[in-house]
XYZ file of C-alpha atoms in Angstrom:
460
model
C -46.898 5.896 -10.795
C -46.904 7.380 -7.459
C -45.126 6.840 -3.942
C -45.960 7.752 -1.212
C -44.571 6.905 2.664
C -46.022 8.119 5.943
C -43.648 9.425 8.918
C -45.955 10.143 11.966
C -48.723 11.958 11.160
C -47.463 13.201 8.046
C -47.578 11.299 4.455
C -45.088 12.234 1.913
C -46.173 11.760 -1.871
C -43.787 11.455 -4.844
C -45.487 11.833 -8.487
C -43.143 9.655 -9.997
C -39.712 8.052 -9.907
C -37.666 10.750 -11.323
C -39.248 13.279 -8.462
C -38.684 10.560 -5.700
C -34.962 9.871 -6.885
C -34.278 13.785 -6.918
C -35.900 14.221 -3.230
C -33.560 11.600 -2.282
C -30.262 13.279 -3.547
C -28.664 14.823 -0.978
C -28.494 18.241 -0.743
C -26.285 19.990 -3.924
C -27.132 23.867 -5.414
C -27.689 22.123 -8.930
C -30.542 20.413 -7.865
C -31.862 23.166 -6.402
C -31.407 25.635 -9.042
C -33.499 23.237 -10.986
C -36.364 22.919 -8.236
C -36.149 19.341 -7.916
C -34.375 18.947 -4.534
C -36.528 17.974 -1.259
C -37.929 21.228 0.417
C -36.145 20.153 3.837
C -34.159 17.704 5.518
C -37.013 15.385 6.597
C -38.472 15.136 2.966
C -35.386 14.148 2.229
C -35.456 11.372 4.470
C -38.777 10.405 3.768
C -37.601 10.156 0.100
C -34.633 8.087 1.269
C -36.671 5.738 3.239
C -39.587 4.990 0.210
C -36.475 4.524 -2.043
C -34.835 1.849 -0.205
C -38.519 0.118 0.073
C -38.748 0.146 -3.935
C -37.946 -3.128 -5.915
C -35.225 -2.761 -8.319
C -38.301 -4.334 -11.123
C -39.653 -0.365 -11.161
C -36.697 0.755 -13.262
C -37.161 -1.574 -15.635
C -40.770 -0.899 -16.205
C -40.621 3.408 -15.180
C -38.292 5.212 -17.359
C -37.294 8.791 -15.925
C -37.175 10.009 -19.167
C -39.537 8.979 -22.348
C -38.239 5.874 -24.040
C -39.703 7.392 -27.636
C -37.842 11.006 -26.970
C -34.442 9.943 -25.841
C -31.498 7.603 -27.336
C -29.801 7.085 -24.276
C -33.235 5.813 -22.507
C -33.339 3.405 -25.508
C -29.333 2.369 -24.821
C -30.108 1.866 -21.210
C -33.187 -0.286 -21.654
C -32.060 -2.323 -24.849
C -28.586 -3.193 -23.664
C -30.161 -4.120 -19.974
C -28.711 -7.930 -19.409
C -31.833 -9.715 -17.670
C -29.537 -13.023 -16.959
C -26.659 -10.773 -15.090
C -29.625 -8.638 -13.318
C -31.305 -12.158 -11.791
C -28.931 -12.237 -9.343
C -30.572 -9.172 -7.617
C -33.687 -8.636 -8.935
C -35.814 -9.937 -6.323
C -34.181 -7.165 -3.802
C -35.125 -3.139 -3.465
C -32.974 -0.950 -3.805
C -32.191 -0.893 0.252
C -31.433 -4.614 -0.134
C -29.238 -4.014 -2.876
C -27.198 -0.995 -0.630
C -26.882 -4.120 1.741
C -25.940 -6.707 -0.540
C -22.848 -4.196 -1.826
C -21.888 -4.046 1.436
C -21.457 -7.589 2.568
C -18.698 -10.385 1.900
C -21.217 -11.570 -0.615
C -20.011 -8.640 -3.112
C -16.793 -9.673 -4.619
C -14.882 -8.117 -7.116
C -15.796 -11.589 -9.505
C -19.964 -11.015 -8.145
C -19.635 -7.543 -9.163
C -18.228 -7.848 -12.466
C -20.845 -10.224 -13.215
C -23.480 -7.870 -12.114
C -22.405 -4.766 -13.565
C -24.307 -5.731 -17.267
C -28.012 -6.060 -14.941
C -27.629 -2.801 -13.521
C -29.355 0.449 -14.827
C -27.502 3.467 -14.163
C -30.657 4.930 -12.395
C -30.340 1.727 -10.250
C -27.206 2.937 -9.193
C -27.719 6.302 -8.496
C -30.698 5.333 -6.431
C -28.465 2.945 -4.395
C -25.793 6.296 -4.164
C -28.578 7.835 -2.750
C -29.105 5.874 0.446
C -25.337 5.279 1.471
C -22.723 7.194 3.727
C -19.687 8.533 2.130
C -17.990 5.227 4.077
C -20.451 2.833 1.986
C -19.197 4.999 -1.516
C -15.497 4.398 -0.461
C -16.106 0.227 0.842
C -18.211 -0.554 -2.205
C -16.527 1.404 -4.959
C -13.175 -0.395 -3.556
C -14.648 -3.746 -4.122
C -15.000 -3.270 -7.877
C -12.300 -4.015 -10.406
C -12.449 -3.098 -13.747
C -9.396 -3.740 -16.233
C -8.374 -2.258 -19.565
C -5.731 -1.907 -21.732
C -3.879 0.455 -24.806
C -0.701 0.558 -24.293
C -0.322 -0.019 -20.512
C -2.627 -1.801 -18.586
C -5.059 -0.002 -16.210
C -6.938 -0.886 -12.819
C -5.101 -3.451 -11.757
C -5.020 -3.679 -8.092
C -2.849 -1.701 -5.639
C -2.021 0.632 -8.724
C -3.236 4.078 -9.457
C -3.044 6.148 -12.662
C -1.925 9.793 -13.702
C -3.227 11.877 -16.621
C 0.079 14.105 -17.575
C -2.229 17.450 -18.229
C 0.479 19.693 -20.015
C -2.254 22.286 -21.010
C -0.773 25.962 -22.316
C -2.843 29.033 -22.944
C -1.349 29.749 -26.514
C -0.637 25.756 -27.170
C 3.040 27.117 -27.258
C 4.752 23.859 -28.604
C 8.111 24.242 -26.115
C 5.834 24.893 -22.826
C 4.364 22.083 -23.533
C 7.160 19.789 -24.093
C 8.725 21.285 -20.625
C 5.395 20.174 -19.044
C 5.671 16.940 -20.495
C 8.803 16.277 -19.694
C 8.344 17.735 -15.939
C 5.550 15.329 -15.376
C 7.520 12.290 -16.427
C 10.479 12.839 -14.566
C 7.739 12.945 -11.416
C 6.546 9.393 -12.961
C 3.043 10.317 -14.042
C 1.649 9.841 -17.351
C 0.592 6.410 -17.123
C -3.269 6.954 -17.677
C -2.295 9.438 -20.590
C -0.768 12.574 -21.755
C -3.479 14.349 -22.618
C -3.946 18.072 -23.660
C -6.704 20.120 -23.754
C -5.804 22.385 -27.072
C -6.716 26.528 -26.404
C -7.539 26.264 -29.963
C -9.708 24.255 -32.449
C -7.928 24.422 -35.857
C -7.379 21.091 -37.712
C -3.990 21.741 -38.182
C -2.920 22.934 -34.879
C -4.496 19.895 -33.273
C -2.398 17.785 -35.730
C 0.707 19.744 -34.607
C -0.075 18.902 -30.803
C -1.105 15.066 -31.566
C 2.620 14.747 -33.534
C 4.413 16.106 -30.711
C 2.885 14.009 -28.221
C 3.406 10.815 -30.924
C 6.917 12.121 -31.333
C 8.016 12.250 -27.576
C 6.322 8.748 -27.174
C 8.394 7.273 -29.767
C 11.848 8.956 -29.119
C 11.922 7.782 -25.623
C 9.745 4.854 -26.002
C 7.343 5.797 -23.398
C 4.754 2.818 -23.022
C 1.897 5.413 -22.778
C -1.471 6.692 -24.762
C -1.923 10.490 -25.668
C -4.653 12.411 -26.736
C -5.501 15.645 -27.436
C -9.002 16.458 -26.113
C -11.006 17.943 -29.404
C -14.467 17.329 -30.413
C -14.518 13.501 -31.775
C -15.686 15.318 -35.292
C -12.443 16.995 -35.459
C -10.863 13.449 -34.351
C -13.145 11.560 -36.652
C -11.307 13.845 -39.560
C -7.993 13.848 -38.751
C -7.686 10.157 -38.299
C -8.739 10.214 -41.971
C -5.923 12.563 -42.938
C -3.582 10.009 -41.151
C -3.223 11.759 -38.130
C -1.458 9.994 -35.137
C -4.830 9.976 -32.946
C -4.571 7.072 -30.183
C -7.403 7.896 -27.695
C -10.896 9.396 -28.602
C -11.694 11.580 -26.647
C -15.557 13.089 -26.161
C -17.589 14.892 -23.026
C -20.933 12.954 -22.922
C -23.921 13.719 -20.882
C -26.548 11.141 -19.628
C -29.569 12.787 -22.026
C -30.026 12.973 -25.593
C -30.704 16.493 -25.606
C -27.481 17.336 -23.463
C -25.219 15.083 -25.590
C -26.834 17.275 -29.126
C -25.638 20.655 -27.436
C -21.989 18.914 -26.955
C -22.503 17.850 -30.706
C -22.538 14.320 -30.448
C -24.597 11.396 -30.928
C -24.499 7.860 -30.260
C -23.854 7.630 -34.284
C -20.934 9.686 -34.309
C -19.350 7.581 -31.163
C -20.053 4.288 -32.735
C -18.301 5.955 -36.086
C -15.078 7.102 -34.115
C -15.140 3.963 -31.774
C -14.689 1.831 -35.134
C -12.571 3.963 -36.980
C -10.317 4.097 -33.536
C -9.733 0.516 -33.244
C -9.135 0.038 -36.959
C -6.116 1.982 -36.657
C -4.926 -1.058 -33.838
C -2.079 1.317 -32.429
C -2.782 -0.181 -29.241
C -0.200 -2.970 -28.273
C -1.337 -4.278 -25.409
C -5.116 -3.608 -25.351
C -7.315 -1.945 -27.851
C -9.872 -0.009 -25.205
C -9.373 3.343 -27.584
C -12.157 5.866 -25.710
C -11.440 8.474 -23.326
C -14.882 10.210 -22.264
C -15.500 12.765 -19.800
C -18.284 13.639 -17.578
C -19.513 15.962 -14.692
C -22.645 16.497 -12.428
C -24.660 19.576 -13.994
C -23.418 19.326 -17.870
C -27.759 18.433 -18.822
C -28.919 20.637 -16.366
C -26.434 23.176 -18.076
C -27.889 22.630 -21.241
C -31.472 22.815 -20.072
C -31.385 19.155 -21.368
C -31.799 17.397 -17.627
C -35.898 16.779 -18.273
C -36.156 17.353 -14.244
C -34.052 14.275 -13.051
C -31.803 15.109 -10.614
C -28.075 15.956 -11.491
C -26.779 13.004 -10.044
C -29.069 10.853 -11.859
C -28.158 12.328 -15.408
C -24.752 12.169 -14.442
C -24.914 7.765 -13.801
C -26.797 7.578 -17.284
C -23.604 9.281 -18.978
C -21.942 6.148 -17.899
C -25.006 3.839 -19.810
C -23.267 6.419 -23.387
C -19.636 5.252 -22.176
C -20.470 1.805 -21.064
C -21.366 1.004 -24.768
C -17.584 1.843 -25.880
C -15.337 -0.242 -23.264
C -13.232 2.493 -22.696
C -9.503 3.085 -21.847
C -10.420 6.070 -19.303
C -13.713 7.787 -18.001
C -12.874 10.868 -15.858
C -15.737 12.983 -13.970
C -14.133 16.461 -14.027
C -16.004 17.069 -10.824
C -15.968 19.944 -9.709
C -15.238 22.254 -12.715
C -18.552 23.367 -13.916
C -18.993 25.722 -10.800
C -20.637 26.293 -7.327
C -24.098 26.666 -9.152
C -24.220 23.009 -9.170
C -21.865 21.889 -6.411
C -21.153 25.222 -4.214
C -18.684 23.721 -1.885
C -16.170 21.443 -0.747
C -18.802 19.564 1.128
C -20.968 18.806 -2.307
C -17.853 18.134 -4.519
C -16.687 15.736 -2.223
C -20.339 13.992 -1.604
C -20.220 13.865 -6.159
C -16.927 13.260 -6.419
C -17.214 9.715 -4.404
C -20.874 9.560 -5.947
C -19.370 9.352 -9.468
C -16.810 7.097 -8.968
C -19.288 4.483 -6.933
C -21.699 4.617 -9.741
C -19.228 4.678 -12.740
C -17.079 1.194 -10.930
C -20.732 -0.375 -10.084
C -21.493 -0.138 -14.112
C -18.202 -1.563 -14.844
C -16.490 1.464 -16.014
C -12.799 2.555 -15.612
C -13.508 5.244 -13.400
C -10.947 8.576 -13.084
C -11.504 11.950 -11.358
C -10.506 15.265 -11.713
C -10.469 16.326 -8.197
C -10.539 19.943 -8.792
C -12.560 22.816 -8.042
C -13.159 26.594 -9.913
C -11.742 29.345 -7.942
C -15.570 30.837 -7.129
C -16.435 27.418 -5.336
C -16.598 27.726 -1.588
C -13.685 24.836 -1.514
C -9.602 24.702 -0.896
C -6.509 22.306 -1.643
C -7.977 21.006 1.473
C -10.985 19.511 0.203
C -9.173 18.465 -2.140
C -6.981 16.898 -0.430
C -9.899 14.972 1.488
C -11.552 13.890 -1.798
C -7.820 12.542 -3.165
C -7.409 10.689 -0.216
C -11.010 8.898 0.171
C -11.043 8.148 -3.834
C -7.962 6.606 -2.996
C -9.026 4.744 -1.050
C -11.890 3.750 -2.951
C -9.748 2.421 -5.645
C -10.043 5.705 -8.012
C -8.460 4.164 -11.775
C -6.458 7.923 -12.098
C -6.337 11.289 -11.217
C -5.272 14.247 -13.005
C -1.673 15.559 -12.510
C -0.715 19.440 -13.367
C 1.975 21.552 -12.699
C 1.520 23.029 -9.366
C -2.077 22.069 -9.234
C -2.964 25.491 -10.780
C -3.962 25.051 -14.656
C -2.689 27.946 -16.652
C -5.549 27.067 -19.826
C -8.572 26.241 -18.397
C -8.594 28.625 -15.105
C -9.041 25.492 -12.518
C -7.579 24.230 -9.595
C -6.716 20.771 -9.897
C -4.216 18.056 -8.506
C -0.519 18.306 -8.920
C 2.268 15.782 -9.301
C 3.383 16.095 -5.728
C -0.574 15.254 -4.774
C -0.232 11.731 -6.793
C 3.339 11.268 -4.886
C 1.559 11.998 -1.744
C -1.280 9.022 -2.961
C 1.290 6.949 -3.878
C 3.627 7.356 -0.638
C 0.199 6.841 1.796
C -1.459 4.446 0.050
C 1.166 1.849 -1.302
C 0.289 2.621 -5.023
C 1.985 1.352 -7.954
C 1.601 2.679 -11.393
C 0.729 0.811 -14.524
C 3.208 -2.619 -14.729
C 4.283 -1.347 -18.513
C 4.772 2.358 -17.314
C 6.407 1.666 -14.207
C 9.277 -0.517 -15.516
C 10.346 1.890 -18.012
C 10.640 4.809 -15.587
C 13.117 2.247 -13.816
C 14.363 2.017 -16.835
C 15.049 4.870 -17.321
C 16.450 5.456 -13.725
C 13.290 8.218 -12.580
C 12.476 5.384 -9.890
C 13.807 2.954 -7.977
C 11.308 0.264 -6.653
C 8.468 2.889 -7.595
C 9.883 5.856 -5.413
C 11.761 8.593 -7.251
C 15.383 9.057 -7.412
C 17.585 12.570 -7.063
C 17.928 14.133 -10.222
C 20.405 16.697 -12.191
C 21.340 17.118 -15.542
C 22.984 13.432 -15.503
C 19.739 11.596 -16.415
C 19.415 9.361 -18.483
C 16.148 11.335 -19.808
C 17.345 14.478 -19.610
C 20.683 13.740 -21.139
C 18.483 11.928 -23.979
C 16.658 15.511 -24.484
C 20.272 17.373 -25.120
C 20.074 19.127 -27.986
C 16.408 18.663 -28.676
C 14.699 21.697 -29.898
């Protein structure tokens, strides 16, 4: 099905959904490496305009891609909730941008909507707002889980402890760790990404983790981020695996190349929670994401990055997860080239990921060939912020050493914190009093004195 609008003289014509949702994206290289974005500014608009005329009924009735050829299609359209969708299906997608923004939205409305919505209904919405409507409407949506602290509460932000190592040296590691907690991050999780793949080295880095968690009593989840195979297997052996972690894409095709399936996730989703090592929740999945991953893969079917990006959140939606975190900005500048794009996705990802009622993190970070600085950085950390983000990433000195990225650091979550009034998790946050790194949430002067460190004496 066609659409078509007319702006003066001239009529614009769309062949079908998918190529009227990519004309609307605004501007980002990845599209345009893939020949889907609008030729010019004003097509763009015209695309914009016939969007926000189009009833939120056409996504239930014009898949962007084929029903018969792709699982996640099937996930989006089976699992759709008509009750929770009745509440706005009578508006287009314009009214809809509206509706988000008025007093009508509440954090209880939204909630209640979030089962109606298709993800392709949300990035069309994405589409047609201001950075200012991502920020206003993403901040209105609350979504709550639980492991072994409690996460998105309100006026509280997250922080995943990122001790990554080149050479998964054991000590580094540890120093990380330990550096990171004395800054009072670590709440979301401590969570490595291994250099390696062997079996047994990720079992070395998943007791270490399990071993500092349980010698200082840290109320926290760790994970080391292998394929959920390798997971799958060593939670057989008895390993002591608390969060599953897997990168999903919004396409079937672009979820094969990562090796995964919606099979294999339901297998490691059940075999997660059997384990119950959560104590105060039992949300067990950790998933990650980013704009350009099926277009990557030559897996994107010409939808729009953007687009494929919101259906990865239809895969992770299924799950209830502990964490989702859109690693913005690390696949490169051929899909967002600078500051100015990973900013636009970053605030993108987190609207769409809170509208389909998913715990929504980012890693703020860019690769050092990007045309972007700790500046836009900054910018993005302080908007998500503002829009509520569920947790950000925290590395030593912003700089990771293992994956070749530039990231956020500590200081940039104190810096959150300080502007911001944020609190951590309730669990998290009372132990670090505990263990006198905080007073009333802000940190204390430390030497050799405490009570952590002088736990750690004489521990290899």
């Amino acid at each position: 099905m066609s659409h078509a609008i007319a702006i003066g003289p001239r009529t614009y014509r769309f062949a079908d959904l998918k190529t009227l949702l990519a004309r609307a994206s605004p501007l980002r290289s990845g599209d345009q490496l893939a020949g889907v974005a609008a030729a010019s500014a004003e097509e763009r608009v015209a695309a914009q305009m016939c969007l926000a005329d189009l009833p939120l009924k056409v996504f239930l009735n014009q898949a962007v891609i084929p029903y018969e050829e792709d699982e996640v299609t099937r996930l989006i359209l089976d699992s759709h909730d008509q009750a929770a969708f009745a509440a706005v299906s009578h508006l287009t997608v314009g009214g809809l941008r509206d509706w988000l923004l008025s007093d009508a939205a509440t954090a209880e409305t939204l909630a209640a909507l979030a089962p109606g919505l298709t993800p392709e209904m949300a990035a069309a919405v994405s589409k047609l707002m201001r950075n200012q409507d991502l920020v206003l409407a993403a901040r209105k949506c609350r979504v709550v889980t639980a492991f072994r602290n409690t996460q998105g509460l309100p006026g509280r932000m997250g922080v995943r402890l990122q001790p990554n190592h080149p050479a998964d040296d054991a000590r580094a590691i540890a120093a990380a760790t330990l550096d990171g907690l004395l800054y009072g991050a670590g709440d979301a999780v401590i969570g490595i990404n291994p250099a390696g793949d062997s079996p047994d080295d990720i079992r070395s880095l998943l007791t270490l983790l399990d071993e500092v968690r349980q010698r200082y009593a840290i109320p926290t989840q760790s994970c080391v981020l292998t394929h959920v195979t390798s997971t799958l297997d060593l939670m057989r052996r008895g390993a002591p695996v608390d969060l599953v972690f897997q990168s999903i894409a919004g396409t079937q095709k672009a979820n094969a190349g990562f090796g995964v399936s919606l099979a294999v996730l339901d297998e490691a989703h059940q075999a997660a929670r059997e384990l119950k090592r959560g104590t105060v929740g039992d949300n067990v999945m950790y998933f990650e994401t980013g704009q350009g991953s099926a277009l990557s893969a030559n897996a994107h079917w010409g939808v729009d990055q953007q687009t494929c990006e919101a259906r990865a959140y239809a895969v992770a939606r299924r799950y209830s997860p502990l964490l989702v975190n859109t690693v913005v900005g690390f696949i490169g500048p051929e899909y967002l080239y600078n500051g100015k794009q990973i900013i636009r996705a970053g605030l993108e990802d987190h609207f769409c990921g809170k509208l389909l009622g998913l715990p929504m993190g980012c890693d703020i970070c860019y690769t050092n060939h990007a045309e972007a600085d700790q500046d836009d950085m900054d910018a993005l950390l302080t908007l998500l912020g503002a829009a509520g983000v569920h947790f950000i990433i925290g590395v030593p000195g912003a700089d990771d050493i293992m994956l070749g990225y530039q990231s956020t650091s500590f200081h940039d979550a104190l810096y959150l914190r300080n502007v911001l009034g944020l609190k951590r998790a309730p669990e998290f946050e009372d132990w670090l009093e505990t263990m006198e790194i905080t007073r009333g949430g802000r940190l204390l002067p430390q030497d050799r004195r405490q009570r952590l460190l002088a736990m750690m004496e004489g521990v290899a």
